[in-house]
Short mmCIF file of N, CA, C and O in Angstrom, two decimals:
data_model
loop_
_atom_site.label_atom_id
_atom_site.label_comp_id
_atom_site.label_asym_id
_atom_site.label_seq_id
_atom_site.Cartn_x
_atom_site.Cartn_y
_atom_site.Cartn_z
N MET I 13 11.59 0.36 7.61
CA MET I 13 11.35 1.32 6.37
C MET I 13 11.28 2.66 6.73
O MET I 13 10.59 3.21 7.58
N SER I 14 11.92 3.33 5.74
CA SER I 14 12.09 4.80 5.97
C SER I 14 10.76 5.48 5.35
O SER I 14 10.23 4.82 4.37
N THR I 15 10.41 6.67 5.62
CA THR I 15 9.43 7.44 5.03
C THR I 15 9.63 7.90 3.58
O THR I 15 10.72 8.39 3.50
N GLN I 16 8.99 7.82 2.64
CA GLN I 16 9.10 8.25 1.46
C GLN I 16 8.04 9.35 1.19
O GLN I 16 6.83 9.20 1.50
N VAL I 17 8.61 10.57 0.68
CA VAL I 17 7.93 11.62 0.27
C VAL I 17 7.37 11.70 -1.13
O VAL I 17 8.17 11.46 -2.02
N VAL I 18 6.20 11.77 -1.56
CA VAL I 18 5.73 11.70 -2.83
C VAL I 18 5.02 13.17 -3.15
O VAL I 18 4.31 13.88 -2.34
N ALA I 19 5.88 13.86 -4.02
CA ALA I 19 5.38 15.10 -4.50
C ALA I 19 4.27 14.97 -5.62
O ALA I 19 4.79 14.30 -6.71
N SER I 20 3.19 15.62 -5.70
CA SER I 20 2.17 15.70 -6.68
C SER I 20 2.20 16.69 -7.62
O SER I 20 2.34 18.23 -6.91
N VAL I 21 2.72 16.88 -8.64
CA VAL I 21 2.62 17.97 -9.89
C VAL I 21 1.71 17.88 -10.52
O VAL I 21 1.25 17.05 -11.32
N ALA I 22 0.63 19.06 -10.56
CA ALA I 22 -0.31 19.21 -11.30
C ALA I 22 -0.21 20.68 -11.96
O ALA I 22 -0.62 21.63 -11.42
N GLU I 23 0.28 20.59 -13.26
CA GLU I 23 0.54 21.70 -14.02
C GLU I 23 -0.29 21.59 -15.31
O GLU I 23 -0.28 20.43 -15.71
N PRO I 24 -0.56 22.57 -16.03
CA PRO I 24 -1.47 22.42 -17.12
C PRO I 24 -0.76 22.47 -18.46
O PRO I 24 -1.20 22.24 -19.55
N THR I 25 0.56 22.41 -18.40
CA THR I 25 1.46 22.41 -19.44
C THR I 25 2.72 21.61 -19.24
O THR I 25 3.06 21.47 -17.90
N THR I 26 3.21 20.97 -20.43
CA THR I 26 4.33 20.47 -20.20
C THR I 26 5.74 21.35 -19.64
O THR I 26 6.23 20.66 -18.44
N GLU I 27 5.80 22.43 -20.05
CA GLU I 27 6.91 23.21 -19.43
C GLU I 27 6.71 23.69 -17.98
O GLU I 27 7.58 23.58 -17.16
N ALA I 28 5.50 23.83 -17.54
CA ALA I 28 5.29 24.13 -16.28
C ALA I 28 5.63 22.92 -15.37
O ALA I 28 6.00 22.96 -14.32
N ALA I 29 4.98 21.71 -15.98
CA ALA I 29 5.23 20.46 -15.24
C ALA I 29 6.61 20.00 -15.01
O ALA I 29 7.30 19.68 -13.86
N LEU I 30 7.55 20.50 -16.05
CA LEU I 30 8.87 20.12 -16.06
C LEU I 30 9.53 20.98 -14.89
O LEU I 30 10.45 20.53 -14.12
N ALA I 31 9.21 22.26 -14.94
CA ALA I 31 9.72 23.01 -14.02
C ALA I 31 9.41 22.79 -12.74
O ALA I 31 10.57 22.77 -11.78
N ARG I 32 8.38 22.32 -12.41
CA ARG I 32 7.81 21.86 -10.97
C ARG I 32 8.65 20.80 -10.71
O ARG I 32 8.95 20.62 -9.43
N MET I 33 8.68 19.80 -11.60
CA MET I 33 9.29 18.47 -10.92
C MET I 33 10.84 18.76 -10.84
O MET I 33 11.24 18.27 -9.93
N ARG I 34 11.42 19.55 -11.47
CA ARG I 34 12.83 19.85 -11.34
C ARG I 34 12.87 20.71 -9.89
O ARG I 34 13.82 20.40 -9.07
N GLU I 35 11.99 21.66 -9.52
CA GLU I 35 11.67 22.23 -8.32
C GLU I 35 11.68 21.29 -7.28
O GLU I 35 12.34 21.26 -5.93
N VAL I 36 10.85 20.22 -7.16
CA VAL I 36 10.58 19.35 -6.21
C VAL I 36 11.35 18.19 -5.98
O VAL I 36 11.32 17.70 -5.00
N ALA I 37 11.94 17.69 -7.09
CA ALA I 37 12.62 16.54 -6.91
C ALA I 37 13.70 16.33 -5.96
O ALA I 37 13.85 15.30 -5.21
N PRO I 38 14.35 17.50 -5.57
CA PRO I 38 15.49 17.12 -4.50
C PRO I 38 14.70 16.94 -3.20
O PRO I 38 15.44 16.61 -2.15
N HIS I 39 13.38 17.37 -2.99
CA HIS I 39 12.77 17.23 -1.65
C HIS I 39 12.04 16.12 -1.48
O HIS I 39 11.35 15.94 -0.55
N CYS I 40 11.79 15.19 -2.31
CA CYS I 40 11.19 13.94 -2.38
C CYS I 40 11.69 12.76 -2.97
O CYS I 40 12.68 12.83 -3.86
N GLY I 41 11.18 11.56 -2.56
CA GLY I 41 11.40 10.12 -3.02
C GLY I 41 10.90 9.90 -4.54
O GLY I 41 11.40 9.27 -5.14
N LEU I 42 9.63 10.38 -4.51
CA LEU I 42 8.75 9.94 -5.79
C LEU I 42 8.17 11.16 -6.37
O LEU I 42 7.67 12.03 -5.60
N LEU I 43 7.68 11.33 -7.80
CA LEU I 43 6.99 12.32 -8.17
C LEU I 43 5.67 11.68 -8.85
O LEU I 43 5.70 10.68 -9.40
N GLU I 44 4.78 12.36 -8.47
CA GLU I 44 3.46 11.85 -8.90
C GLU I 44 3.03 13.02 -10.01
O GLU I 44 3.00 14.16 -9.62
N VAL I 45 2.86 12.68 -11.24
CA VAL I 45 2.21 13.62 -12.19
C VAL I 45 0.94 13.61 -12.50
O VAL I 45 0.40 12.40 -12.80
N ARG I 46 0.10 14.51 -12.10
CA ARG I 46 -1.49 14.57 -12.19
C ARG I 46 -1.69 14.80 -13.74
O ARG I 46 -1.68 15.88 -14.08
N LEU I 47 -2.00 13.71 -14.39
CA LEU I 47 -2.31 13.86 -15.92
C LEU I 47 -3.68 14.79 -16.24
O LEU I 47 -3.91 14.99 -17.27
N ASP I 48 -4.47 14.58 -15.04
CA ASP I 48 -5.84 15.30 -15.11
C ASP I 48 -5.76 16.71 -15.05
O ASP I 48 -6.84 17.43 -15.22
N ALA I 49 -4.40 17.24 -14.75
CA ALA I 49 -4.50 18.74 -14.80
C ALA I 49 -4.30 19.57 -16.13
O ALA I 49 -4.55 20.80 -16.22
N ALA I 50 -4.13 18.75 -17.14
CA ALA I 50 -4.14 19.36 -18.44
C ALA I 50 -4.88 18.62 -19.48
O ALA I 50 -5.41 17.59 -19.15
N PRO I 51 -5.43 19.04 -20.43
CA PRO I 51 -6.22 18.64 -21.35
C PRO I 51 -5.71 17.12 -21.91
O PRO I 51 -4.39 17.00 -21.84
N PRO I 52 -6.40 16.33 -22.06
CA PRO I 52 -5.79 14.95 -22.39
C PRO I 52 -4.76 14.80 -23.56
O PRO I 52 -4.97 15.62 -24.43
N ARG I 53 -3.65 14.27 -23.40
CA ARG I 53 -2.81 14.02 -24.19
C ARG I 53 -1.87 15.31 -24.72
O ARG I 53 -1.23 15.30 -25.65
N THR I 54 -1.93 16.26 -23.86
CA THR I 54 -1.43 17.45 -24.10
C THR I 54 0.16 17.71 -23.42
O THR I 54 0.87 18.27 -23.96
N LEU I 55 0.18 16.84 -22.25
CA LEU I 55 1.50 16.83 -21.82
C LEU I 55 2.47 15.79 -22.29
O LEU I 55 2.06 14.86 -22.76
N ASP I 56 3.51 16.33 -22.64
CA ASP I 56 4.60 15.25 -23.27
C ASP I 56 5.05 14.54 -22.11
O ASP I 56 6.10 14.79 -21.64
N LEU I 57 4.69 13.26 -22.14
CA LEU I 57 4.90 12.20 -21.05
C LEU I 57 6.56 11.84 -21.34
O LEU I 57 7.01 11.15 -20.35
N ASP I 58 7.10 11.90 -22.47
CA ASP I 58 8.43 11.55 -22.75
C ASP I 58 9.31 12.65 -22.63
O ASP I 58 10.51 12.66 -23.39
N ALA I 59 9.06 13.51 -21.93
CA ALA I 59 10.23 14.84 -21.70
C ALA I 59 11.34 14.56 -20.92
O ALA I 59 12.02 15.43 -20.57
N ARG I 60 11.55 13.25 -20.59
CA ARG I 60 12.75 12.74 -19.61
C ARG I 60 13.92 13.44 -20.29
O ARG I 60 15.01 13.93 -19.71
N GLY I 61 14.27 13.26 -21.59
CA GLY I 61 15.33 13.93 -22.53
C GLY I 61 15.69 15.31 -22.39
O GLY I 61 16.53 15.80 -22.61
N ARG I 62 14.67 16.10 -21.61
CA ARG I 62 14.73 17.44 -21.42
C ARG I 62 15.10 17.93 -19.97
O ARG I 62 15.07 19.04 -19.61
N GLY I 63 15.74 16.79 -19.25
CA GLY I 63 16.30 17.00 -17.87
C GLY I 63 15.15 16.89 -16.99
O GLY I 63 15.35 17.33 -15.73
N ALA I 64 13.95 16.29 -17.24
CA ALA I 64 12.98 16.14 -16.35
C ALA I 64 13.42 14.73 -15.48
O ALA I 64 13.84 13.88 -15.98
N PRO I 65 12.81 14.97 -14.28
CA PRO I 65 13.19 13.68 -13.49
C PRO I 65 12.27 12.59 -14.02
O PRO I 65 11.31 13.21 -14.59
N ARG I 66 12.55 11.46 -13.97
CA ARG I 66 11.84 10.46 -14.55
C ARG I 66 10.42 10.32 -13.93
O ARG I 66 10.25 10.45 -12.80
N LEU I 67 9.42 10.21 -14.77
CA LEU I 67 8.10 10.06 -14.45
C LEU I 67 7.92 8.91 -13.59
O LEU I 67 8.16 7.70 -13.97
N ARG I 68 7.51 8.95 -12.32
CA ARG I 68 7.39 7.63 -11.55
C ARG I 68 6.04 7.32 -11.14
O ARG I 68 5.95 6.20 -11.31
N ILE I 69 5.00 8.13 -10.97
CA ILE I 69 3.52 7.78 -10.79
C ILE I 69 2.95 8.66 -11.81
O ILE I 69 2.89 9.88 -11.68
N GLY I 70 2.00 8.08 -12.58
CA GLY I 70 0.89 8.72 -13.32
C GLY I 70 -0.36 8.53 -12.85
O GLY I 70 -0.75 7.43 -12.62
N THR I 71 -0.73 9.78 -12.53
CA THR I 71 -2.33 9.74 -12.11
C THR I 71 -3.12 10.54 -12.85
O THR I 71 -2.91 11.73 -13.34
N ALA I 72 -4.42 10.13 -13.17
CA ALA I 72 -5.59 10.88 -13.91
C ALA I 72 -6.88 10.74 -13.26
O ALA I 72 -7.73 9.90 -13.31
N ARG I 73 -6.91 11.43 -12.08
CA ARG I 73 -8.01 11.26 -11.12
C ARG I 73 -9.38 12.12 -11.71
O ARG I 73 -9.20 13.11 -12.03
N PRO I 74 -10.37 11.09 -12.02
CA PRO I 74 -11.81 11.59 -12.35
C PRO I 74 -12.22 12.44 -11.37
O PRO I 74 -11.99 12.50 -9.93
N VAL I 75 -13.34 13.35 -11.85
CA VAL I 75 -13.98 14.48 -11.04
C VAL I 75 -14.70 13.35 -9.74
O VAL I 75 -14.64 14.00 -8.64
N ARG I 76 -15.24 12.46 -10.14
CA ARG I 76 -15.84 11.58 -8.97
C ARG I 76 -14.75 11.24 -7.66
O ARG I 76 -15.21 10.81 -6.78
N GLU I 77 -13.60 11.30 -7.91
CA GLU I 77 -12.53 11.08 -6.93
C GLU I 77 -11.68 12.29 -6.68
O GLU I 77 -10.79 12.22 -6.04
N GLY I 78 -12.35 13.41 -6.95
CA GLY I 78 -11.78 14.67 -6.54
C GLY I 78 -10.91 15.10 -7.44
O GLY I 78 -9.96 16.21 -7.33
N GLY I 79 -10.67 14.73 -8.75
CA GLY I 79 -9.72 15.20 -9.60
C GLY I 79 -10.21 16.18 -10.64
O GLY I 79 -11.54 16.59 -10.51
N ALA I 80 -9.63 16.21 -11.69
CA ALA I 80 -9.98 17.09 -12.90
C ALA I 80 -10.56 16.35 -14.02
O ALA I 80 -10.92 17.22 -15.25
N TRP I 81 -10.31 15.20 -14.13
CA TRP I 81 -10.53 14.35 -15.16
C TRP I 81 -11.99 14.24 -15.88
O TRP I 81 -12.99 13.78 -15.07
N ARG I 82 -12.19 15.05 -16.93
CA ARG I 82 -13.57 15.17 -17.35
C ARG I 82 -14.03 14.31 -18.57
O ARG I 82 -15.14 14.24 -19.08
N GLY I 83 -12.94 13.66 -19.02
CA GLY I 83 -13.36 12.71 -20.28
C GLY I 83 -13.82 11.50 -19.90
O GLY I 83 -14.10 11.23 -18.75
N ASP I 84 -14.08 10.55 -21.04
CA ASP I 84 -14.71 9.27 -20.57
C ASP I 84 -13.62 8.35 -19.93
O ASP I 84 -12.27 8.66 -20.05
N GLU I 85 -14.07 7.08 -19.58
CA GLU I 85 -13.13 6.35 -18.85
C GLU I 85 -12.33 5.57 -19.78
O GLU I 85 -11.17 5.46 -19.36
N ALA I 86 -12.67 5.24 -21.11
CA ALA I 86 -11.80 4.45 -21.78
C ALA I 86 -10.72 5.64 -22.26
O ALA I 86 -9.45 5.17 -22.30
N ALA I 87 -10.83 6.91 -22.45
CA ALA I 87 -9.78 8.10 -22.67
C ALA I 87 -8.87 7.93 -21.63
O ALA I 87 -7.70 7.89 -21.69
N ARG I 88 -9.39 7.95 -20.11
CA ARG I 88 -8.54 7.99 -19.18
C ARG I 88 -7.82 6.91 -19.03
O ARG I 88 -6.37 7.26 -18.75
N LEU I 89 -8.05 5.73 -19.11
CA LEU I 89 -7.41 4.55 -19.20
C LEU I 89 -6.18 4.67 -20.21
O LEU I 89 -5.07 4.08 -20.08
N ALA I 90 -6.66 4.94 -21.36
CA ALA I 90 -5.82 5.25 -22.48
C ALA I 90 -4.56 5.96 -21.97
O ALA I 90 -3.34 5.65 -22.48
N VAL I 91 -4.81 7.09 -21.63
CA VAL I 91 -3.90 8.19 -20.92
C VAL I 91 -2.79 7.24 -19.92
O VAL I 91 -1.84 7.38 -20.01
N LEU I 92 -3.49 6.68 -19.09
CA LEU I 92 -2.62 5.84 -18.01
C LEU I 92 -1.71 4.82 -18.83
O LEU I 92 -0.81 4.54 -18.41
N ALA I 93 -2.38 4.06 -19.55
CA ALA I 93 -1.64 3.14 -20.29
C ALA I 93 -0.43 3.68 -20.89
O ALA I 93 0.80 3.16 -21.00
N HIS I 94 -0.75 4.98 -21.59
CA HIS I 94 0.45 5.40 -22.29
C HIS I 94 1.56 6.00 -21.32
O HIS I 94 2.76 5.66 -21.51
N ALA I 95 1.21 6.44 -20.25
CA ALA I 95 2.23 6.67 -19.11
C ALA I 95 3.06 5.27 -18.79
O ALA I 95 4.13 5.69 -18.58
N ALA I 96 2.26 4.44 -18.53
CA ALA I 96 2.98 3.17 -18.14
C ALA I 96 3.91 2.75 -19.39
O ALA I 96 5.06 2.46 -19.12
N HIS I 97 3.56 3.00 -20.64
CA HIS I 97 4.28 2.49 -21.79
C HIS I 97 5.53 3.54 -21.79
O HIS I 97 6.72 2.90 -22.20
N LEU I 98 5.59 4.70 -21.37
CA LEU I 98 6.77 5.49 -21.57
C LEU I 98 7.66 5.47 -20.11
O LEU I 98 8.46 6.21 -20.01
N GLY I 99 7.20 4.68 -19.11
CA GLY I 99 8.01 4.18 -18.18
C GLY I 99 7.74 4.48 -16.69
O GLY I 99 8.56 4.78 -15.92
N ALA I 100 6.28 5.05 -16.69
CA ALA I 100 5.92 5.15 -15.28
C ALA I 100 6.19 4.04 -14.39
O ALA I 100 5.73 2.97 -14.94
N ALA I 101 6.82 4.09 -13.14
CA ALA I 101 6.94 2.87 -12.40
C ALA I 101 5.58 2.55 -11.82
O ALA I 101 5.50 1.36 -11.65
N TRP I 102 4.73 3.57 -11.62
CA TRP I 102 3.54 2.99 -11.10
C TRP I 102 2.41 3.94 -11.66
O TRP I 102 2.69 5.21 -12.23
N VAL I 103 1.26 3.42 -11.99
CA VAL I 103 0.01 4.13 -12.37
C VAL I 103 -0.99 4.09 -11.24
O VAL I 103 -1.43 2.74 -10.98
N ASP I 104 -1.65 5.18 -10.93
CA ASP I 104 -2.54 5.14 -9.99
C ASP I 104 -3.87 5.26 -10.68
O ASP I 104 -4.26 6.21 -11.32
N VAL I 105 -4.57 4.06 -10.54
CA VAL I 105 -5.76 3.80 -11.19
C VAL I 105 -6.77 3.98 -10.03
O VAL I 105 -6.92 3.30 -9.22
N GLU I 106 -7.93 4.88 -10.28
CA GLU I 106 -9.06 4.99 -9.36
C GLU I 106 -10.22 4.05 -9.96
O GLU I 106 -10.52 4.17 -11.02
N TRP I 107 -10.81 3.45 -9.06
CA TRP I 107 -12.10 2.49 -9.36
C TRP I 107 -13.29 2.99 -8.70
O TRP I 107 -13.28 3.41 -7.60
#
Protein backbone atom coordinates (compact mmCIF):
# COMPACT_ATOMS: atom_id res chain seq x y z
CA MET A 1 0.00 0.00 0.00
CA SER A 2 1.34 3.44 -0.86
CA THR A 3 1.33 6.36 1.54
CA GLN A 4 -1.46 8.90 1.06
CA VAL A 5 -0.91 12.52 2.05
CA VAL A 6 -3.89 14.34 3.55
CA ALA A 7 -3.80 18.14 3.37
CA SER A 8 -5.89 19.90 6.01
CA VAL A 9 -7.48 23.15 4.84
CA ALA A 10 -8.65 25.47 7.63
CA GLU A 11 -9.79 28.77 6.19
CA PRO A 12 -12.47 31.18 7.50
CA THR A 13 -14.21 31.85 4.18
CA THR A 14 -15.32 29.86 1.15
CA GLU A 15 -13.08 31.78 -1.23
CA ALA A 16 -10.02 31.32 0.97
CA ALA A 17 -10.79 27.61 1.36
CA LEU A 18 -11.21 27.19 -2.41
CA ALA A 19 -7.92 28.96 -3.09
CA ARG A 20 -6.07 26.82 -0.56
CA MET A 21 -7.68 23.62 -1.90
CA ARG A 22 -6.56 24.43 -5.44
CA GLU A 23 -3.07 25.22 -4.13
CA VAL A 24 -2.54 22.00 -2.23
CA ALA A 25 -4.54 19.53 -4.36
CA PRO A 26 -1.63 18.66 -6.70
CA HIS A 27 0.50 17.71 -3.69
CA CYS A 28 -1.84 15.39 -1.83
CA GLY A 29 -4.09 12.41 -2.28
CA LEU A 30 -6.88 13.66 -0.03
CA LEU A 31 -8.22 16.99 1.15
CA GLU A 32 -9.62 17.56 4.62
CA VAL A 33 -11.76 20.66 5.04
CA ARG A 34 -11.86 21.91 8.61
CA LEU A 35 -15.46 23.07 8.91
CA ASP A 36 -14.72 24.39 12.39
CA ALA A 37 -12.45 27.11 10.96
CA ALA A 38 -15.46 29.21 9.93
CA PRO A 39 -18.72 30.15 11.63
CA PRO A 40 -21.32 27.35 11.29
CA ARG A 41 -22.79 26.96 7.79
CA THR A 42 -20.86 29.88 6.32
CA LEU A 43 -18.65 27.73 4.09
CA ASP A 44 -20.27 26.87 0.77
CA LEU A 45 -19.68 23.13 0.79
CA ASP A 46 -21.19 22.74 -2.66
CA ALA A 47 -18.48 24.89 -4.27
CA ARG A 48 -17.32 22.07 -6.54
CA GLY A 49 -18.87 23.86 -9.50
CA ARG A 50 -16.39 26.72 -9.10
CA GLY A 51 -13.34 24.60 -9.76
CA ALA A 52 -12.67 23.31 -6.27
CA PRO A 53 -11.33 19.81 -5.89
CA ARG A 54 -14.05 17.55 -4.56
CA LEU A 55 -14.48 17.71 -0.80
CA ARG A 56 -13.09 14.43 0.47
CA ILE A 57 -13.00 14.61 4.27
CA GLY A 58 -15.17 16.95 6.31
CA THR A 59 -14.10 17.67 9.87
CA ALA A 60 -15.60 19.90 12.54
CA ARG A 61 -13.33 19.33 15.50
CA PRO A 62 -14.69 20.59 18.84
CA VAL A 63 -12.58 22.61 21.26
CA ARG A 64 -12.28 19.59 23.57
CA GLU A 65 -10.40 17.82 20.75
CA GLY A 66 -8.15 20.75 19.87
CA GLY A 67 -10.43 22.27 17.24
CA ALA A 68 -12.31 25.52 16.98
CA TRP A 69 -15.94 24.30 17.06
CA ARG A 70 -17.69 26.15 19.89
CA GLY A 71 -21.29 25.35 18.98
CA ASP A 72 -23.39 22.61 20.51
CA GLU A 73 -22.98 18.97 19.55
CA ALA A 74 -26.28 18.73 17.63
CA ALA A 75 -25.28 21.65 15.39
CA ARG A 76 -21.82 20.15 14.80
CA LEU A 77 -23.31 16.82 13.78
CA ALA A 78 -25.76 18.64 11.47
CA VAL A 79 -22.86 20.38 9.72
CA LEU A 80 -21.08 17.05 9.29
CA ALA A 81 -24.27 15.43 7.94
CA HIS A 82 -24.58 18.30 5.48
CA ALA A 83 -21.00 17.69 4.30
CA ALA A 84 -21.84 14.01 3.78
CA HIS A 85 -24.99 14.93 1.85
CA LEU A 86 -22.91 17.11 -0.48
CA GLY A 87 -20.53 14.30 -1.30
CA ALA A 88 -17.79 14.12 1.30
CA ALA A 89 -16.23 10.70 0.92
CA TRP A 90 -15.48 10.63 4.65
CA VAL A 91 -16.69 12.57 7.66
CA ASP A 92 -14.31 12.72 10.63
CA VAL A 93 -16.40 12.51 13.80
CA GLU A 94 -14.73 13.11 17.16
CA TRP A 95 -16.31 11.21 20.06
